[in-house]
Each structure stands twice: as C-alpha cells, then as structure tokens.
Amino acid sequence: DVYKRQDLISQLYFSNNSALYQELVVDKQIASQMFTYNPDTKDPGLLHVFVKVENEADLAKARDAINRTYVQARTELVDAILPGKASKLQIIPNRTPNRHRWSGREY
C-alpha cells in the first residue's frame, strides 16, 4: 500500500540515519531538526518533510537538498541505499517496467 512505501522512503531518505540528515543537521549544521509526516489524507502520495533551519541565508540550501533527495528517492534503486540488503525488504512493486524503482506519485 502507498503508506508502507512512504514509510520506507521516509526511513531511507529522511530519517535521522539518512544522508540528508547527516548533511543538514550533523555535518553542515544548517538545520537543528528534521522530521517527516505521512498524513492519512485524500492525497496519499503526499509526504511532508520539516526542517528547522537556524539561519535564513541557509533556507535555499536546505530546500535544494530536500528537493535533490526527493529526486533521488524517485529515481534510485533501493539497493543503492542498502547494498546487498534490498532483497530482504518486502518492497511492493509499482506498475512500471522497472519494478523496483519509485516513480512519480506512486512512490
């Protein structure tokens, strides 16, 4: 179901263990907090990412990093994030020719 896929994407790309969190919060210290919200709404493909940016001058950097991560989540194979472990995940395939890619709003 779409919510399970969104939960997986949240964990892989936007959790405290993600590369984005490491970049924005730990390494560059652009943000002090980052979390996601996966609401049960009429638009089930909607995933919210919240970032508390400390300096207004860094807002564009945070936005660009989040947008870059969304693109990565839509186009990257899960095995690229979890080498050798993707086969242990229960991935619900979408209906595209490459069944293990996230695509469009079906992610």
CSV table of N, CA and C in Angstrom, one decimal:
chain,number,residue,atom,x,y,z
A,1,ASP,N,0.8,-1.2,0.0
A,1,ASP,CA,0.0,0.0,0.0
A,1,ASP,C,0.9,1.2,0.0
A,2,VAL,N,0.3,2.3,-0.4
A,2,VAL,CA,1.1,3.6,-0.6
A,2,VAL,C,1.7,4.1,0.7
A,3,TYR,N,1.0,3.9,1.8
A,3,TYR,CA,1.6,4.3,3.1
A,3,TYR,C,2.8,3.5,3.5
A,4,LYS,N,2.8,2.3,3.2
A,4,LYS,CA,4.0,1.5,3.5
A,4,LYS,C,5.2,1.9,2.7
A,5,ARG,N,4.9,2.2,1.5
A,5,ARG,CA,6.0,2.7,0.6
A,5,ARG,C,6.5,4.0,1.1
A,6,GLN,N,5.6,4.9,1.5
A,6,GLN,CA,6.0,6.2,2.0
A,6,GLN,C,6.8,6.1,3.3
A,7,ASP,N,6.4,5.1,4.2
A,7,ASP,CA,7.2,4.9,5.4
A,7,ASP,C,8.6,4.4,5.1
A,8,LEU,N,8.7,3.6,4.1
A,8,LEU,CA,10.1,3.1,3.7
A,8,LEU,C,10.9,4.2,3.1
A,9,ILE,N,10.3,5.1,2.3
A,9,ILE,CA,11.0,6.2,1.8
A,9,ILE,C,11.4,7.2,2.9
A,10,SER,N,10.5,7.4,3.8
A,10,SER,CA,10.8,8.3,5.0
A,10,SER,C,12.1,7.8,5.7
A,11,GLN,N,12.1,6.5,6.0
A,11,GLN,CA,13.2,5.9,6.7
A,11,GLN,C,14.5,5.9,5.9
A,12,LEU,N,14.4,5.6,4.6
A,12,LEU,CA,15.7,5.5,3.9
A,12,LEU,C,16.3,6.9,3.5
A,13,TYR,N,15.4,7.9,3.2
A,13,TYR,CA,15.9,9.1,2.7
A,13,TYR,C,15.8,10.3,3.7
A,14,PHE,N,14.9,10.3,4.7
A,14,PHE,CA,14.6,11.4,5.5
A,14,PHE,C,14.7,11.2,7.0
A,15,SER,N,15.2,10.0,7.4
A,15,SER,CA,15.3,9.8,8.9
A,15,SER,C,16.6,10.3,9.5
A,16,ASN,N,16.7,10.1,10.8
A,16,ASN,CA,18.0,10.6,11.4
A,16,ASN,C,19.2,9.8,10.9
A,17,ASN,N,19.0,8.7,10.3
A,17,ASN,CA,20.1,7.9,9.7
A,17,ASN,C,20.4,8.2,8.3
A,18,SER,N,19.6,9.0,7.7
A,18,SER,CA,19.7,9.3,6.2
A,18,SER,C,20.9,10.2,5.9
A,19,ALA,N,21.3,10.2,4.6
A,19,ALA,CA,22.4,11.0,4.2
A,19,ALA,C,22.0,12.5,4.2
A,20,LEU,N,20.7,12.8,4.0
A,20,LEU,CA,20.2,14.2,4.1
A,20,LEU,C,20.3,14.7,5.5
A,21,TYR,N,19.9,13.9,6.5
A,21,TYR,CA,20.0,14.4,7.9
A,21,TYR,C,21.5,14.6,8.2
A,22,GLN,N,22.3,13.7,7.8
A,22,GLN,CA,23.7,13.8,8.1
A,22,GLN,C,24.3,15.1,7.5
A,23,GLU,N,23.9,15.4,6.3
A,23,GLU,CA,24.3,16.6,5.6
A,23,GLU,C,23.8,17.9,6.3
A,24,LEU,N,22.5,18.0,6.5
A,24,LEU,CA,21.9,19.2,7.0
A,24,LEU,C,22.1,19.4,8.5
A,25,VAL,N,22.0,18.4,9.3
A,25,VAL,CA,22.0,18.5,10.8
A,25,VAL,C,23.3,18.3,11.4
A,26,VAL,N,24.0,17.2,10.9
A,26,VAL,CA,25.2,16.8,11.6
A,26,VAL,C,26.5,17.5,11.0
A,27,ASP,N,26.6,17.4,9.7
A,27,ASP,CA,27.9,17.9,9.0
A,27,ASP,C,27.9,19.4,8.8
A,28,LYS,N,26.9,19.9,8.1
A,28,LYS,CA,26.9,21.3,7.8
A,28,LYS,C,26.2,22.2,8.8
A,29,GLN,N,25.5,21.5,9.7
A,29,GLN,CA,24.7,22.2,10.8
A,29,GLN,C,23.9,23.4,10.3
A,30,ILE,N,23.3,23.2,9.1
A,30,ILE,CA,22.3,24.1,8.6
A,30,ILE,C,21.0,24.1,9.3
A,31,ALA,N,20.6,22.9,9.8
A,31,ALA,CA,19.4,22.7,10.5
A,31,ALA,C,19.6,22.1,11.8
A,32,SER,N,18.7,22.4,12.7
A,32,SER,CA,18.8,21.7,14.1
A,32,SER,C,17.9,20.6,14.2
A,33,GLN,N,16.8,20.5,13.4
A,33,GLN,CA,15.9,19.4,13.4
A,33,GLN,C,15.4,19.1,12.0
A,34,MET,N,15.0,17.8,11.9
A,34,MET,CA,14.4,17.4,10.6
A,34,MET,C,13.5,16.2,10.9
A,35,PHE,N,12.3,16.2,10.4
A,35,PHE,CA,11.4,15.0,10.6
A,35,PHE,C,10.4,15.0,9.5
A,36,THR,N,9.7,13.9,9.3
A,36,THR,CA,8.7,13.7,8.3
A,36,THR,C,7.3,13.5,8.9
A,37,TYR,N,6.3,13.7,8.1
A,37,TYR,CA,5.0,13.5,8.4
A,37,TYR,C,4.3,12.9,7.2
A,38,ASN,N,3.7,11.7,7.4
A,38,ASN,CA,3.0,11.0,6.4
A,38,ASN,C,1.5,10.9,6.7
A,39,PRO,N,0.7,12.0,6.4
A,39,PRO,CA,-0.7,12.1,6.8
A,39,PRO,C,-1.6,11.2,6.0
A,40,ASP,N,-2.6,10.8,6.7
A,40,ASP,CA,-3.7,10.0,6.0
A,40,ASP,C,-4.7,11.0,5.4
A,41,THR,N,-4.5,11.4,4.2
A,41,THR,CA,-5.3,12.4,3.6
A,41,THR,C,-5.9,11.8,2.2
A,42,LYS,N,-6.6,12.7,1.6
A,42,LYS,CA,-7.2,12.4,0.2
A,42,LYS,C,-6.1,12.2,-0.8
A,43,ASP,N,-4.9,12.8,-0.5
A,43,ASP,CA,-3.8,12.7,-1.4
A,43,ASP,C,-2.7,11.8,-0.8
A,44,PRO,N,-2.8,10.5,-1.0
A,44,PRO,CA,-2.0,9.5,-0.2
A,44,PRO,C,-0.5,9.6,-0.7
A,45,GLY,N,-0.1,10.3,-1.7
A,45,GLY,CA,1.3,10.4,-2.1
A,45,GLY,C,2.0,11.5,-1.5
A,46,LEU,N,1.3,12.2,-0.6
A,46,LEU,CA,1.9,13.5,0.0
A,46,LEU,C,2.8,13.1,1.2
A,47,LEU,N,4.0,13.5,1.1
A,47,LEU,CA,4.9,13.3,2.2
A,47,LEU,C,5.5,14.6,2.6
A,48,HIS,N,5.4,15.0,3.9
A,48,HIS,CA,5.9,16.3,4.4
A,48,HIS,C,7.2,16.1,5.0
A,49,VAL,N,8.2,16.9,4.7
A,49,VAL,CA,9.5,16.9,5.3
A,49,VAL,C,9.6,18.3,6.0
A,50,PHE,N,9.9,18.3,7.3
A,50,PHE,CA,10.0,19.5,8.0
A,50,PHE,C,11.5,19.7,8.5
A,51,VAL,N,12.0,20.9,8.3
A,51,VAL,CA,13.4,21.1,8.7
A,51,VAL,C,13.4,22.5,9.4
A,52,LYS,N,14.0,22.5,10.6
A,52,LYS,CA,14.2,23.8,11.3
A,52,LYS,C,15.6,24.3,10.9
A,53,VAL,N,15.6,25.4,10.1
A,53,VAL,CA,16.8,26.0,9.7
A,53,VAL,C,17.1,27.2,10.6
A,54,GLU,N,18.3,27.2,11.0
A,54,GLU,CA,18.7,28.3,12.0
A,54,GLU,C,19.0,29.6,11.4
A,55,ASN,N,19.5,29.7,10.2
A,55,ASN,CA,19.9,30.9,9.6
A,55,ASN,C,19.1,31.1,8.3
A,56,GLU,N,18.4,32.2,8.1
A,56,GLU,CA,17.6,32.5,6.9
A,56,GLU,C,18.4,32.3,5.6
A,57,ALA,N,19.7,32.7,5.7
A,57,ALA,CA,20.5,32.6,4.5
A,57,ALA,C,20.7,31.1,4.0
A,58,ASP,N,20.4,30.2,4.9
A,58,ASP,CA,20.6,28.7,4.6
A,58,ASP,C,19.3,28.1,4.1
A,59,LEU,N,18.2,28.8,4.0
A,59,LEU,CA,16.9,28.2,3.6
A,59,LEU,C,17.0,27.6,2.2
A,60,ALA,N,17.6,28.3,1.2
A,60,ALA,CA,17.7,27.8,-0.1
A,60,ALA,C,18.5,26.5,-0.2
A,61,LYS,N,19.6,26.5,0.6
A,61,LYS,CA,20.5,25.3,0.7
A,61,LYS,C,19.7,24.1,1.2
A,62,ALA,N,18.9,24.3,2.2
A,62,ALA,CA,18.1,23.2,2.8
A,62,ALA,C,17.0,22.8,1.8
A,63,ARG,N,16.3,23.7,1.2
A,63,ARG,CA,15.3,23.4,0.1
A,63,ARG,C,15.9,22.6,-1.0
A,64,ASP,N,17.0,23.1,-1.5
A,64,ASP,CA,17.7,22.4,-2.6
A,64,ASP,C,18.1,20.9,-2.2
A,65,ALA,N,18.6,20.8,-1.0
A,65,ALA,CA,19.0,19.4,-0.6
A,65,ALA,C,17.8,18.5,-0.5
A,66,ILE,N,16.7,19.0,0.0
A,66,ILE,CA,15.5,18.2,0.2
A,66,ILE,C,14.9,17.9,-1.2
A,67,ASN,N,14.9,18.8,-2.1
A,67,ASN,CA,14.4,18.5,-3.5
A,67,ASN,C,15.3,17.5,-4.2
A,68,ARG,N,16.6,17.6,-4.0
A,68,ARG,CA,17.6,16.7,-4.6
A,68,ARG,C,17.3,15.3,-4.0
A,69,THR,N,17.0,15.2,-2.8
A,69,THR,CA,16.7,13.9,-2.1
A,69,THR,C,15.4,13.3,-2.6
A,70,TYR,N,14.4,14.2,-2.9
A,70,TYR,CA,13.1,13.7,-3.5
A,70,TYR,C,13.4,13.1,-4.8
A,71,VAL,N,14.2,13.8,-5.6
A,71,VAL,CA,14.6,13.2,-7.0
A,71,VAL,C,15.3,11.9,-6.8
A,72,GLN,N,16.2,11.8,-5.9
A,72,GLN,CA,17.0,10.6,-5.7
A,72,GLN,C,16.0,9.5,-5.3
A,73,ALA,N,15.0,9.8,-4.4
A,73,ALA,CA,14.1,8.7,-4.0
A,73,ALA,C,13.2,8.2,-5.1
A,74,ARG,N,12.9,9.1,-6.1
A,74,ARG,CA,12.1,8.7,-7.2
A,74,ARG,C,12.8,7.9,-8.2
A,75,THR,N,14.1,8.1,-8.3
A,75,THR,CA,14.9,7.5,-9.4
A,75,THR,C,15.9,6.4,-9.0
A,76,GLU,N,16.2,6.3,-7.8
A,76,GLU,CA,17.3,5.4,-7.4
A,76,GLU,C,16.8,4.0,-6.9
A,77,LEU,N,17.5,3.0,-7.2
A,77,LEU,CA,17.2,1.7,-6.8
A,77,LEU,C,17.4,1.6,-5.3
A,78,VAL,N,16.6,0.9,-4.6
A,78,VAL,CA,16.7,0.7,-3.2
A,78,VAL,C,18.0,0.1,-2.8
A,79,ASP,N,18.5,-0.8,-3.7
A,79,ASP,CA,19.8,-1.5,-3.4
A,79,ASP,C,21.0,-0.5,-3.4
A,80,ALA,N,20.8,0.7,-4.0
A,80,ALA,CA,21.9,1.7,-4.0
A,80,ALA,C,22.0,2.3,-2.6
A,81,ILE,N,20.9,2.3,-1.8
A,81,ILE,CA,20.9,2.8,-0.5
A,81,ILE,C,21.3,1.7,0.5
A,82,LEU,N,20.8,0.5,0.3
A,82,LEU,CA,21.1,-0.7,1.1
A,82,LEU,C,21.8,-1.8,0.4
A,83,PRO,N,23.0,-1.6,0.0
A,83,PRO,CA,23.7,-2.6,-0.8
A,83,PRO,C,23.6,-4.0,-0.2
A,84,GLY,N,23.1,-5.0,-1.0
A,84,GLY,CA,23.0,-6.4,-0.5
A,84,GLY,C,21.9,-6.6,0.4
A,85,LYS,N,21.1,-5.6,0.8
A,85,LYS,CA,20.1,-5.8,1.8
A,85,LYS,C,18.7,-5.7,1.2
A,86,ALA,N,18.6,-5.1,0.0
A,86,ALA,CA,17.3,-4.9,-0.6
A,86,ALA,C,16.5,-6.1,-0.8
A,87,SER,N,17.1,-7.2,-1.0
A,87,SER,CA,16.4,-8.5,-1.2
A,87,SER,C,15.7,-8.9,0.1
A,88,LYS,N,16.1,-8.4,1.2
A,88,LYS,CA,15.5,-8.8,2.5
A,88,LYS,C,14.3,-7.9,2.8
A,89,LEU,N,14.1,-6.8,2.1
A,89,LEU,CA,13.0,-5.9,2.3
A,89,LEU,C,11.8,-6.5,1.5
A,90,GLN,N,10.6,-6.2,2.1
A,90,GLN,CA,9.4,-6.5,1.3
A,90,GLN,C,9.0,-5.3,0.6
A,91,ILE,N,9.4,-5.2,-0.7
A,91,ILE,CA,9.1,-4.0,-1.5
A,91,ILE,C,7.9,-4.3,-2.3
A,92,ILE,N,6.9,-3.4,-2.2
A,92,ILE,CA,5.7,-3.5,-3.0
A,92,ILE,C,6.0,-2.9,-4.4
A,93,PRO,N,6.1,-3.6,-5.5
A,93,PRO,CA,6.4,-3.0,-6.8
A,93,PRO,C,5.3,-2.2,-7.3
A,94,ASN,N,5.7,-1.1,-8.0
A,94,ASN,CA,4.7,-0.3,-8.7
A,94,ASN,C,4.5,-0.9,-10.1
A,95,ARG,N,3.7,-0.3,-10.9
A,95,ARG,CA,3.4,-0.9,-12.2
A,95,ARG,C,4.2,-0.3,-13.3
A,96,THR,N,5.5,-0.1,-13.1
A,96,THR,CA,6.3,0.4,-14.2
A,96,THR,C,7.2,-0.7,-14.7
A,97,PRO,N,7.8,-0.6,-15.8
A,97,PRO,CA,8.6,-1.7,-16.4
A,97,PRO,C,9.8,-2.1,-15.4
A,98,ASN,N,10.4,-1.1,-14.8
A,98,ASN,CA,11.5,-1.4,-13.8
A,98,ASN,C,10.8,-1.4,-12.5
A,99,ARG,N,10.4,-2.6,-12.0
A,99,ARG,CA,9.5,-2.7,-10.9
A,99,ARG,C,10.1,-2.3,-9.5
A,100,HIS,N,11.4,-2.1,-9.4
A,100,HIS,CA,11.9,-1.7,-8.1
A,100,HIS,C,12.3,-0.3,-8.1
A,101,ARG,N,11.9,0.5,-9.0
A,101,ARG,CA,12.2,2.0,-8.9
A,101,ARG,C,10.9,2.6,-8.4
A,102,TRP,N,11.1,3.7,-7.7
A,102,TRP,CA,10.0,4.5,-7.3
A,102,TRP,C,9.7,5.5,-8.5
A,103,SER,N,8.5,5.7,-8.8
A,103,SER,CA,8.2,6.6,-9.9
A,103,SER,C,7.0,7.5,-9.6
A,104,GLY,N,7.2,8.8,-10.1
A,104,GLY,CA,6.1,9.7,-10.0
A,104,GLY,C,5.5,9.8,-8.6
A,105,ARG,N,4.2,9.9,-8.5
A,105,ARG,CA,3.5,10.0,-7.3
A,105,ARG,C,3.2,8.6,-6.7
A,106,GLU,N,3.6,7.5,-7.3
A,106,GLU,CA,3.4,6.2,-6.8
A,106,GLU,C,4.5,5.8,-5.7
A,107,TYR,N,5.4,6.7,-5.5
A,107,TYR,CA,6.4,6.4,-4.5
A,107,TYR,C,5.9,6.3,-3.1
